[in-house]
CSV table of C-alpha atoms in Angstrom, one decimal:
chain,number,residue,atom,x,y,z
A,1,UNK,CA,0.0,-0.1,0.0
A,2,UNK,CA,2.8,2.3,0.8
A,3,UNK,CA,4.4,1.6,-2.5
A,4,UNK,CA,1.2,2.2,-4.5
A,5,UNK,CA,0.8,5.7,-2.7
A,6,UNK,CA,4.3,6.6,-3.4
A,7,UNK,CA,3.6,5.8,-7.1
A,8,UNK,CA,0.6,7.8,-7.3
A,9,UNK,CA,2.1,11.1,-5.6
A,10,UNK,CA,4.2,12.2,-8.5
A,11,UNK,CA,1.0,11.5,-11.0
A,12,UNK,CA,-1.0,13.9,-8.8
A,13,UNK,CA,1.6,16.7,-8.7
A,14,UNK,CA,1.2,17.1,-12.6
A,15,UNK,CA,-2.1,18.9,-12.2
A,16,UNK,CA,-0.8,21.5,-9.7
A,17,UNK,CA,0.0,25.0,-10.6
A,18,UNK,CA,3.2,26.3,-9.1
A,19,UNK,CA,2.9,29.9,-7.5
A,20,UNK,CA,6.1,32.0,-7.7
A,21,UNK,CA,7.5,33.3,-4.5
A,22,UNK,CA,8.2,37.1,-3.8
A,23,UNK,CA,11.9,36.6,-4.4
A,24,UNK,CA,11.2,34.8,-7.8
A,25,UNK,CA,8.8,37.8,-8.9
A,26,UNK,CA,10.8,40.8,-7.9
A,27,UNK,CA,14.2,39.4,-7.6
A,28,UNK,CA,16.6,39.8,-4.7
A,29,UNK,CA,20.0,41.2,-4.2
A,30,UNK,CA,21.3,37.8,-3.0
A,31,UNK,CA,19.7,36.1,-6.1
A,32,UNK,CA,21.9,35.0,-9.1
A,33,UNK,CA,22.4,37.5,-11.9
A,34,UNK,CA,20.8,34.9,-14.3
A,35,UNK,CA,17.6,34.7,-12.2
A,36,UNK,CA,17.2,38.5,-12.0
A,37,UNK,CA,17.9,39.1,-15.7
A,38,UNK,CA,15.1,36.5,-16.6
A,39,UNK,CA,12.3,36.7,-14.2
A,40,UNK,CA,9.9,33.7,-14.2
A,41,UNK,CA,6.6,33.8,-16.5
A,42,UNK,CA,3.1,33.5,-15.0
A,43,UNK,CA,2.0,31.7,-18.0
A,44,UNK,CA,2.6,27.9,-18.5
A,45,UNK,CA,5.1,26.9,-21.1
A,46,UNK,CA,3.5,26.6,-24.6
A,47,UNK,CA,4.2,24.0,-27.1
A,48,UNK,CA,7.0,24.7,-29.7
A,49,UNK,CA,4.3,25.4,-32.5
A,50,UNK,CA,2.4,27.7,-30.4
A,51,UNK,CA,5.6,29.5,-29.4
A,52,UNK,CA,6.5,30.0,-32.9
A,53,UNK,CA,3.2,31.3,-33.8
A,54,UNK,CA,3.3,33.7,-30.9
A,55,UNK,CA,6.7,35.1,-31.9
A,56,UNK,CA,5.6,35.6,-35.5
A,57,UNK,CA,2.4,37.4,-34.5
A,58,UNK,CA,4.3,39.8,-32.3
A,59,UNK,CA,6.3,40.9,-35.2
A,60,UNK,CA,3.4,41.0,-37.8
A,61,UNK,CA,0.4,43.4,-37.6
A,62,UNK,CA,-3.2,42.6,-36.8
A,63,UNK,CA,-4.4,42.6,-40.4
A,64,UNK,CA,-1.7,40.4,-41.5
A,65,UNK,CA,-2.5,37.9,-38.8
A,66,UNK,CA,-6.0,37.6,-39.9
A,67,UNK,CA,-5.7,38.0,-43.6
A,68,UNK,CA,-6.6,34.5,-44.3
A,69,UNK,CA,-10.2,35.2,-43.1
A,70,UNK,CA,-10.8,37.3,-46.3
A,71,UNK,CA,-10.4,34.2,-48.4
A,72,UNK,CA,-12.9,32.2,-46.4
A,73,UNK,CA,-16.6,31.9,-47.3
A,74,UNK,CA,-17.7,33.5,-44.1
A,75,UNK,CA,-16.2,37.0,-45.0
A,76,UNK,CA,-18.3,39.7,-46.5
A,77,UNK,CA,-16.8,43.1,-47.5
A,78,UNK,CA,-18.2,46.0,-45.2
A,79,UNK,CA,-20.5,48.5,-46.9
A,80,UNK,CA,-19.1,51.6,-48.4
A,81,UNK,CA,-19.1,54.8,-46.1
A,82,UNK,CA,-22.0,57.2,-46.6
A,83,UNK,CA,-21.4,60.2,-48.7
A,84,UNK,CA,-22.5,63.5,-47.1
A,85,UNK,CA,-25.4,64.8,-49.1
A,86,UNK,CA,-24.9,68.3,-50.8
A,87,UNK,CA,-28.6,69.1,-51.2
A,88,UNK,CA,-30.0,71.5,-48.4
A,89,UNK,CA,-32.5,70.3,-46.1
A,90,UNK,CA,-36.0,72.0,-45.9
A,91,UNK,CA,-35.9,74.7,-43.1
A,92,UNK,CA,-38.4,74.2,-40.2
A,93,UNK,CA,-41.3,76.6,-39.9
A,94,UNK,CA,-40.1,79.9,-38.5
A,95,UNK,CA,-36.5,78.8,-38.3
A,96,UNK,CA,-33.5,80.3,-40.1
A,97,UNK,CA,-31.4,77.1,-40.0
A,98,UNK,CA,-32.2,73.5,-39.5
A,99,UNK,CA,-31.1,72.3,-36.0
A,100,UNK,CA,-30.9,68.6,-35.7
A,101,UNK,CA,-33.1,68.6,-32.6
A,102,UNK,CA,-35.4,66.1,-31.2
A,103,UNK,CA,-39.2,66.7,-32.0
A,104,UNK,CA,-40.0,65.9,-28.3
A,105,UNK,CA,-38.0,69.0,-27.1
A,106,UNK,CA,-39.0,72.6,-26.8
A,107,UNK,CA,-36.8,74.7,-29.2
A,108,UNK,CA,-35.6,77.8,-27.5
A,109,UNK,CA,-34.4,80.9,-29.3
A,110,UNK,CA,-30.9,82.1,-28.5
A,111,UNK,CA,-32.6,85.5,-27.5
A,112,UNK,CA,-33.8,83.7,-24.3
A,113,UNK,CA,-30.4,82.8,-23.0
A,114,UNK,CA,-30.4,84.1,-19.3
A,115,UNK,CA,-34.0,84.2,-19.0
A,116,UNK,CA,-34.9,82.7,-15.6
A,117,UNK,CA,-38.0,81.1,-17.1
A,118,UNK,CA,-35.9,78.3,-18.3
A,119,UNK,CA,-35.3,77.1,-14.8
A,120,UNK,CA,-38.7,76.2,-14.4
A,121,UNK,CA,-39.4,74.2,-17.4
A,122,UNK,CA,-38.7,70.7,-15.8
A,123,UNK,CA,-41.3,68.3,-17.1
A,124,UNK,CA,-40.3,68.8,-20.9
A,125,UNK,CA,-36.8,68.8,-22.6
A,126,UNK,CA,-35.7,72.0,-24.2
A,127,UNK,CA,-32.6,73.0,-26.2
A,128,UNK,CA,-31.4,76.1,-27.9
A,129,UNK,CA,-31.8,76.7,-31.7
A,130,UNK,CA,-31.5,79.5,-34.2
A,131,UNK,CA,-35.3,80.2,-34.6
A,132,UNK,CA,-37.3,83.3,-35.2
A,133,UNK,CA,-40.1,82.9,-32.2
A,134,UNK,CA,-39.0,82.7,-28.7
A,135,UNK,CA,-40.3,79.2,-28.2
A,136,UNK,CA,-41.3,76.5,-30.7
A,137,UNK,CA,-43.6,74.1,-28.9
A,138,UNK,CA,-44.9,72.0,-31.8
A,139,UNK,CA,-44.8,71.7,-35.5
A,140,UNK,CA,-47.4,74.4,-36.0
A,141,UNK,CA,-47.2,76.3,-32.7
A,142,UNK,CA,-45.0,78.8,-31.3
A,143,UNK,CA,-44.8,81.4,-28.4
A,144,UNK,CA,-43.5,84.8,-27.8
A,145,UNK,CA,-42.6,85.8,-24.2
A,146,UNK,CA,-43.1,89.3,-22.9
A,147,UNK,CA,-43.2,91.0,-19.6
A,148,UNK,CA,-45.3,94.0,-18.8
A,149,UNK,CA,-42.1,95.7,-17.2
A,150,UNK,CA,-40.4,95.2,-20.5
A,151,UNK,CA,-43.5,96.4,-22.5
A,152,UNK,CA,-43.5,99.6,-20.6
A,153,UNK,CA,-39.9,100.2,-21.6
A,154,UNK,CA,-40.4,99.0,-25.2
A,155,UNK,CA,-44.0,99.5,-26.4
A,156,UNK,CA,-43.5,98.4,-30.0
A,157,UNK,CA,-41.4,95.3,-29.3
A,158,UNK,CA,-44.4,93.0,-29.5
A,159,UNK,CA,-45.8,94.4,-32.6
A,160,UNK,CA,-42.4,93.8,-34.5
A,161,UNK,CA,-41.9,90.4,-33.0
A,162,UNK,CA,-45.5,89.3,-34.2
A,163,UNK,CA,-44.7,90.8,-37.7
A,164,UNK,CA,-41.6,88.7,-37.9
A,165,UNK,CA,-43.8,85.4,-37.5
A,166,UNK,CA,-45.8,86.2,-40.6
A,167,UNK,CA,-48.1,83.2,-41.1
A,168,UNK,CA,-45.7,80.2,-40.4
A,169,UNK,CA,-47.4,78.9,-37.4
A,170,UNK,CA,-51.1,78.0,-36.8
A,171,UNK,CA,-51.1,78.6,-33.1
A,172,UNK,CA,-49.3,81.8,-32.0
A,173,UNK,CA,-49.1,82.3,-28.2
A,174,UNK,CA,-48.3,85.4,-26.4
A,175,UNK,CA,-47.0,84.3,-23.0
A,176,UNK,CA,-47.3,87.4,-20.9
A,177,UNK,CA,-45.6,87.6,-17.5
A,178,UNK,CA,-47.4,90.2,-15.1
A,179,UNK,CA,-44.6,91.4,-12.9
A,180,UNK,CA,-46.0,94.9,-12.0
A,181,UNK,CA,-48.6,96.3,-9.7
A,182,UNK,CA,-50.6,98.6,-12.1
A,183,UNK,CA,-51.5,96.3,-14.9
A,184,UNK,CA,-54.8,98.1,-16.5
A,185,UNK,CA,-53.1,100.1,-19.3
A,186,UNK,CA,-50.2,97.9,-20.4
A,187,UNK,CA,-52.3,94.8,-20.2
A,188,UNK,CA,-55.0,96.6,-22.2
A,189,UNK,CA,-52.4,97.3,-24.9
A,190,UNK,CA,-51.0,93.8,-25.1
A,191,UNK,CA,-54.5,92.4,-25.3
A,192,UNK,CA,-55.3,94.8,-28.1
A,193,UNK,CA,-52.2,93.9,-30.1
A,194,UNK,CA,-52.9,90.0,-29.5
A,195,UNK,CA,-56.3,90.3,-30.7
A,196,UNK,CA,-55.6,92.4,-33.8
A,197,UNK,CA,-52.9,89.9,-34.8
A,198,UNK,CA,-55.0,86.8,-34.1
A,199,UNK,CA,-52.7,85.5,-31.3
A,200,UNK,CA,-53.7,83.7,-28.1
A,201,UNK,CA,-52.9,85.4,-25.0
A,202,UNK,CA,-51.7,83.6,-22.0
A,203,UNK,CA,-51.1,85.6,-18.7
A,204,UNK,CA,-48.8,84.3,-16.0
A,205,UNK,CA,-48.3,85.9,-12.4
A,206,UNK,CA,-45.1,84.1,-11.9
A,207,UNK,CA,-42.4,82.4,-13.8
A,208,UNK,CA,-43.5,78.9,-12.5
A,209,UNK,CA,-46.8,79.5,-14.1
A,210,UNK,CA,-45.4,80.5,-17.4
A,211,UNK,CA,-43.1,77.5,-17.5
A,212,UNK,CA,-46.2,75.2,-16.6
A,213,UNK,CA,-48.1,76.7,-19.8
A,214,UNK,CA,-45.2,75.7,-22.0
A,215,UNK,CA,-44.9,72.4,-20.6
A,216,UNK,CA,-48.7,71.8,-20.7
A,217,UNK,CA,-48.9,73.0,-24.6
A,218,UNK,CA,-45.9,70.7,-25.4
A,219,UNK,CA,-47.4,67.5,-23.6
A,220,UNK,CA,-50.8,67.8,-25.1
A,221,UNK,CA,-49.4,68.6,-28.5
A,222,UNK,CA,-50.5,65.4,-30.3
A,223,UNK,CA,-53.3,64.4,-27.9
A,224,UNK,CA,-57.1,64.9,-29.1
A,225,UNK,CA,-59.6,67.2,-27.4
A,226,UNK,CA,-61.4,64.3,-25.8
A,227,UNK,CA,-58.9,64.1,-23.0
A,228,UNK,CA,-60.2,67.4,-21.5
A,229,UNK,CA,-63.7,66.7,-22.1
A,230,UNK,CA,-66.2,65.2,-19.6
A,231,UNK,CA,-66.7,61.6,-20.1
A,232,UNK,CA,-70.4,60.3,-19.7
A,233,UNK,CA,-71.2,56.6,-19.6
A,234,UNK,CA,-73.8,55.5,-22.1
A,235,UNK,CA,-75.9,53.7,-19.7
A,236,UNK,CA,-79.5,55.1,-18.9
A,237,UNK,CA,-78.7,55.9,-15.3
A,238,UNK,CA,-75.6,57.8,-16.0
A,239,UNK,CA,-77.5,59.8,-18.9
A,240,UNK,CA,-80.4,60.4,-16.4
A,241,UNK,CA,-78.3,61.5,-13.6
A,242,UNK,CA,-76.3,64.0,-15.9
A,243,UNK,CA,-79.4,65.4,-17.6
A,244,UNK,CA,-81.1,66.3,-14.1
A,245,UNK,CA,-77.9,67.5,-12.3
A,246,UNK,CA,-77.5,70.2,-15.1
A,247,UNK,CA,-80.6,71.9,-13.4
A,248,UNK,CA,-79.4,74.1,-10.8
A,249,UNK,CA,-79.6,73.0,-7.1
A,250,UNK,CA,-80.3,69.5,-8.2
A,251,UNK,CA,-77.7,67.2,-6.9
A,252,UNK,CA,-77.2,63.3,-7.2
A,253,UNK,CA,-79.2,62.6,-4.0
A,254,UNK,CA,-82.3,64.4,-5.6
A,255,UNK,CA,-81.9,62.4,-8.8
A,256,UNK,CA,-82.2,59.1,-6.9
A,257,UNK,CA,-85.2,60.3,-4.9
A,258,UNK,CA,-86.8,61.4,-8.1
A,259,UNK,CA,-86.0,58.3,-10.0
A,260,UNK,CA,-87.3,56.0,-7.3
A,261,UNK,CA,-90.6,58.1,-7.0
A,262,UNK,CA,-91.4,58.5,-10.6
A,263,UNK,CA,-89.6,55.7,-12.4
A,264,UNK,CA,-88.5,57.7,-15.6
A,265,UNK,CA,-87.7,61.1,-16.9
A,266,UNK,CA,-90.9,61.4,-18.9
A,267,UNK,CA,-93.0,61.0,-15.7
A,268,UNK,CA,-91.0,63.7,-13.9
A,269,UNK,CA,-91.4,66.0,-16.8
A,270,UNK,CA,-95.2,65.5,-16.7
A,271,UNK,CA,-95.4,65.7,-12.9
A,272,UNK,CA,-97.2,68.8,-11.4
A,273,UNK,CA,-95.7,71.1,-8.7
A,274,UNK,CA,-97.7,69.3,-5.9
A,275,UNK,CA,-96.4,65.8,-7.1
A,276,UNK,CA,-92.8,67.0,-7.0
A,277,UNK,CA,-93.3,68.5,-3.6
A,278,UNK,CA,-94.2,65.2,-2.0
A,279,UNK,CA,-90.7,63.8,-2.6
A,280,UNK,CA,-88.6,63.9,0.4
A,281,UNK,CA,-85.7,66.3,0.3
A,282,UNK,CA,-87.1,68.3,-2.7
A,283,UNK,CA,-87.8,71.8,-1.4
A,284,UNK,CA,-89.8,74.6,-2.9
A,285,UNK,CA,-87.1,76.2,-4.8
A,286,UNK,CA,-86.1,72.9,-6.4
A,287,UNK,CA,-89.7,72.1,-7.2
A,288,UNK,CA,-90.0,75.5,-9.0
A,289,UNK,CA,-86.8,75.1,-10.9
A,290,UNK,CA,-87.7,71.6,-12.0
A,291,UNK,CA,-91.3,72.7,-13.1
A,292,UNK,CA,-90.0,75.7,-14.9
A,293,UNK,CA,-87.4,73.8,-16.8
A,294,UNK,CA,-89.8,71.3,-18.2
A,295,UNK,CA,-92.8,73.7,-19.0
A,296,UNK,CA,-91.2,77.0,-20.0
A,297,UNK,CA,-90.9,77.2,-23.8
A,298,UNK,CA,-87.3,77.3,-25.3
A,299,UNK,CA,-87.8,80.5,-27.0
A,300,UNK,CA,-89.3,83.4,-25.3
A,301,UNK,CA,-91.7,85.3,-27.7
A,302,UNK,CA,-91.8,89.0,-26.7
A,303,UNK,CA,-94.8,90.9,-28.0
A,304,UNK,CA,-94.4,93.7,-30.5
A,305,UNK,CA,-95.7,97.1,-29.1
A,306,UNK,CA,-98.6,98.5,-31.1
A,307,UNK,CA,-98.2,101.8,-32.9
A,308,UNK,CA,-100.2,104.4,-31.0
A,309,UNK,CA,-101.3,107.3,-33.1
A,310,UNK,CA,-102.5,110.2,-30.7
A,311,UNK,CA,-105.9,111.7,-31.6
A,312,UNK,CA,-105.7,115.1,-33.3
A,313,UNK,CA,-108.5,117.9,-32.9
A,314,UNK,CA,-108.0,119.2,-36.4
A,315,UNK,CA,-110.9,117.3,-37.8
A,316,UNK,CA,-113.1,118.6,-34.9
A,317,UNK,CA,-112.1,122.1,-35.5
A,318,UNK,CA,-112.8,121.8,-39.1
A,319,UNK,CA,-116.2,120.2,-38.6
A,320,UNK,CA,-117.0,122.1,-35.6
A,321,UNK,CA,-118.5,119.0,-33.9
A,322,UNK,CA,-116.9,116.8,-31.0
A,323,UNK,CA,-115.9,113.3,-32.0
A,324,UNK,CA,-118.3,110.6,-31.4
A,325,UNK,CA,-118.1,107.0,-30.2
A,326,UNK,CA,-119.2,103.8,-32.3
A,327,UNK,CA,-122.8,104.0,-31.0
A,328,UNK,CA,-123.2,107.7,-32.1
A,329,UNK,CA,-122.9,109.3,-28.8
A,330,UNK,CA,-120.7,112.2,-28.5
A,331,UNK,CA,-117.4,111.6,-26.7
A,332,UNK,CA,-116.4,113.4,-23.8
A,333,UNK,CA,-113.2,115.5,-24.1
A,334,UNK,CA,-111.4,113.8,-21.1
A,335,UNK,CA,-112.0,110.3,-22.5
A,336,UNK,CA,-110.0,110.7,-25.8
A,337,UNK,CA,-106.7,111.0,-23.7
A,338,UNK,CA,-107.3,107.8,-22.0
A,339,UNK,CA,-108.4,105.9,-25.0
A,340,UNK,CA,-105.9,104.0,-27.2
A,341,UNK,CA,-104.9,105.4,-30.6
A,342,UNK,CA,-107.1,104.3,-33.5
A,343,UNK,CA,-106.1,102.3,-36.6
A,344,UNK,CA,-104.6,103.5,-39.9
A,345,UNK,CA,-108.1,104.8,-41.1
A,346,UNK,CA,-108.3,107.3,-38.3
A,347,UNK,CA,-104.7,108.3,-38.8
A,348,UNK,CA,-105.5,109.0,-42.6
A,349,UNK,CA,-108.6,110.8,-41.6
A,350,UNK,CA,-106.5,113.1,-39.3
A,351,UNK,CA,-103.9,113.8,-42.1
A,352,UNK,CA,-106.8,114.6,-44.5
A,353,UNK,CA,-108.1,117.1,-42.0
A,354,UNK,CA,-104.7,118.8,-41.5
A,355,UNK,CA,-104.5,119.1,-45.2
A,356,UNK,CA,-107.9,120.6,-45.7
A,357,UNK,CA,-107.2,123.1,-42.9
A,358,UNK,CA,-104.1,124.1,-44.6
A,359,UNK,CA,-105.9,124.6,-48.0
A,360,UNK,CA,-108.6,126.6,-46.3
A,361,UNK,CA,-106.0,128.9,-44.7
A,362,UNK,CA,-104.3,129.4,-48.1
A,363,UNK,CA,-107.7,130.3,-49.7
A,364,UNK,CA,-108.4,133.0,-47.2
A,365,UNK,CA,-105.1,134.6,-47.7
A,366,UNK,CA,-105.5,134.6,-51.2
A,367,UNK,CA,-109.0,136.2,-50.9
A,368,UNK,CA,-107.8,139.1,-48.8
A,369,UNK,CA,-104.9,139.8,-51.1
A,370,UNK,CA,-107.0,139.7,-54.4
A,371,UNK,CA,-109.9,141.5,-53.1
A,372,UNK,CA,-112.2,138.7,-54.3
A,373,UNK,CA,-115.8,138.3,-53.1
A,374,UNK,CA,-117.6,135.7,-51.3
A,375,UNK,CA,-117.8,133.6,-54.5
A,376,UNK,CA,-114.1,132.8,-54.3
A,377,UNK,CA,-114.5,131.6,-50.7
A,378,UNK,CA,-117.5,129.6,-51.5
A,379,UNK,CA,-115.4,127.9,-54.4
A,380,UNK,CA,-112.7,127.0,-51.8
A,381,UNK,CA,-115.1,125.7,-49.5
A,382,UNK,CA,-116.6,123.3,-52.1
A,383,UNK,CA,-113.1,122.2,-52.8
A,384,UNK,CA,-112.5,121.0,-49.3
A,385,UNK,CA,-115.7,119.4,-49.1
A,386,UNK,CA,-114.9,117.3,-52.1
A,387,UNK,CA,-111.6,116.5,-50.5
A,388,UNK,CA,-113.4,115.4,-47.1
């Protein structure tokens, strides 16, 4: 057994890796000059063929070492490098140059460098670009920034900036920062300029609010308007609740009470005020509003005022008799004032009476001037009778 173990020890030593000592790695003054000049290697000894290949690869370059791969069937030549295109790219809307910026970022003009508003744009990316407006917040939307304090110093600045935009953008926002106390006159001027040039005015009382406006417009750039509309379910109860709560002072609890008492909306519409008042929790004001909502006409018709023609005493003066009523009795002088004006026939009669009085007066004047007798006056009287 001892002999067999002795025979197996040399065989087990072949698989062990020898770890060099400190003196062998760094050398020692007492060591031999041959050992210091040739330090031991960490790598195990290579075969003769491998050692020859390693020596040759150290002297040759990388391409020469792997040149044999080009002749193999697995090699394919690399694609040729892309040539830079000489044709100019189409410029962005409102931009003098074409900045290679992301579409999801707010483009900020170089004029806005140093504006403290940029520190408050946190929920959207932004980058500087050479553009005409102050901010490009979409493919067809832009924004111009102005503060009321700056507007007081340069009243014509906003007008010239809007004129530079021309018609390149569909949505043009005027972002106005209100940073003064007396805002009536300058804000009126900014509002007037915005309306005359078809711009949208947004007023912010702080830089945080102005930055929030820019972020919101950028975030909702490609989203439909349904995201800000009220969503109503299509079931009957939801539509029933939505219809009744649109009436003032009627809440959801009242809707449940009315629905359980009457059963349907048509019965509620046909119910009287007494029947509505029997429902618990429905007071007098709610009953009146419900009844008026369902029974008042949609369009209120206002009656046209009748044309009142005042009575004129010219005909009475011409005939010498007081006016009479329909039954032939003479009318009292005081009752004509309280009575409403007659129709078109009486108005024409009054007009003819005025005309006859005018002709009679002209006839008397002509008789006095020409010295005519009573025959001329009788002729004029006959004419007036014929006109009457």
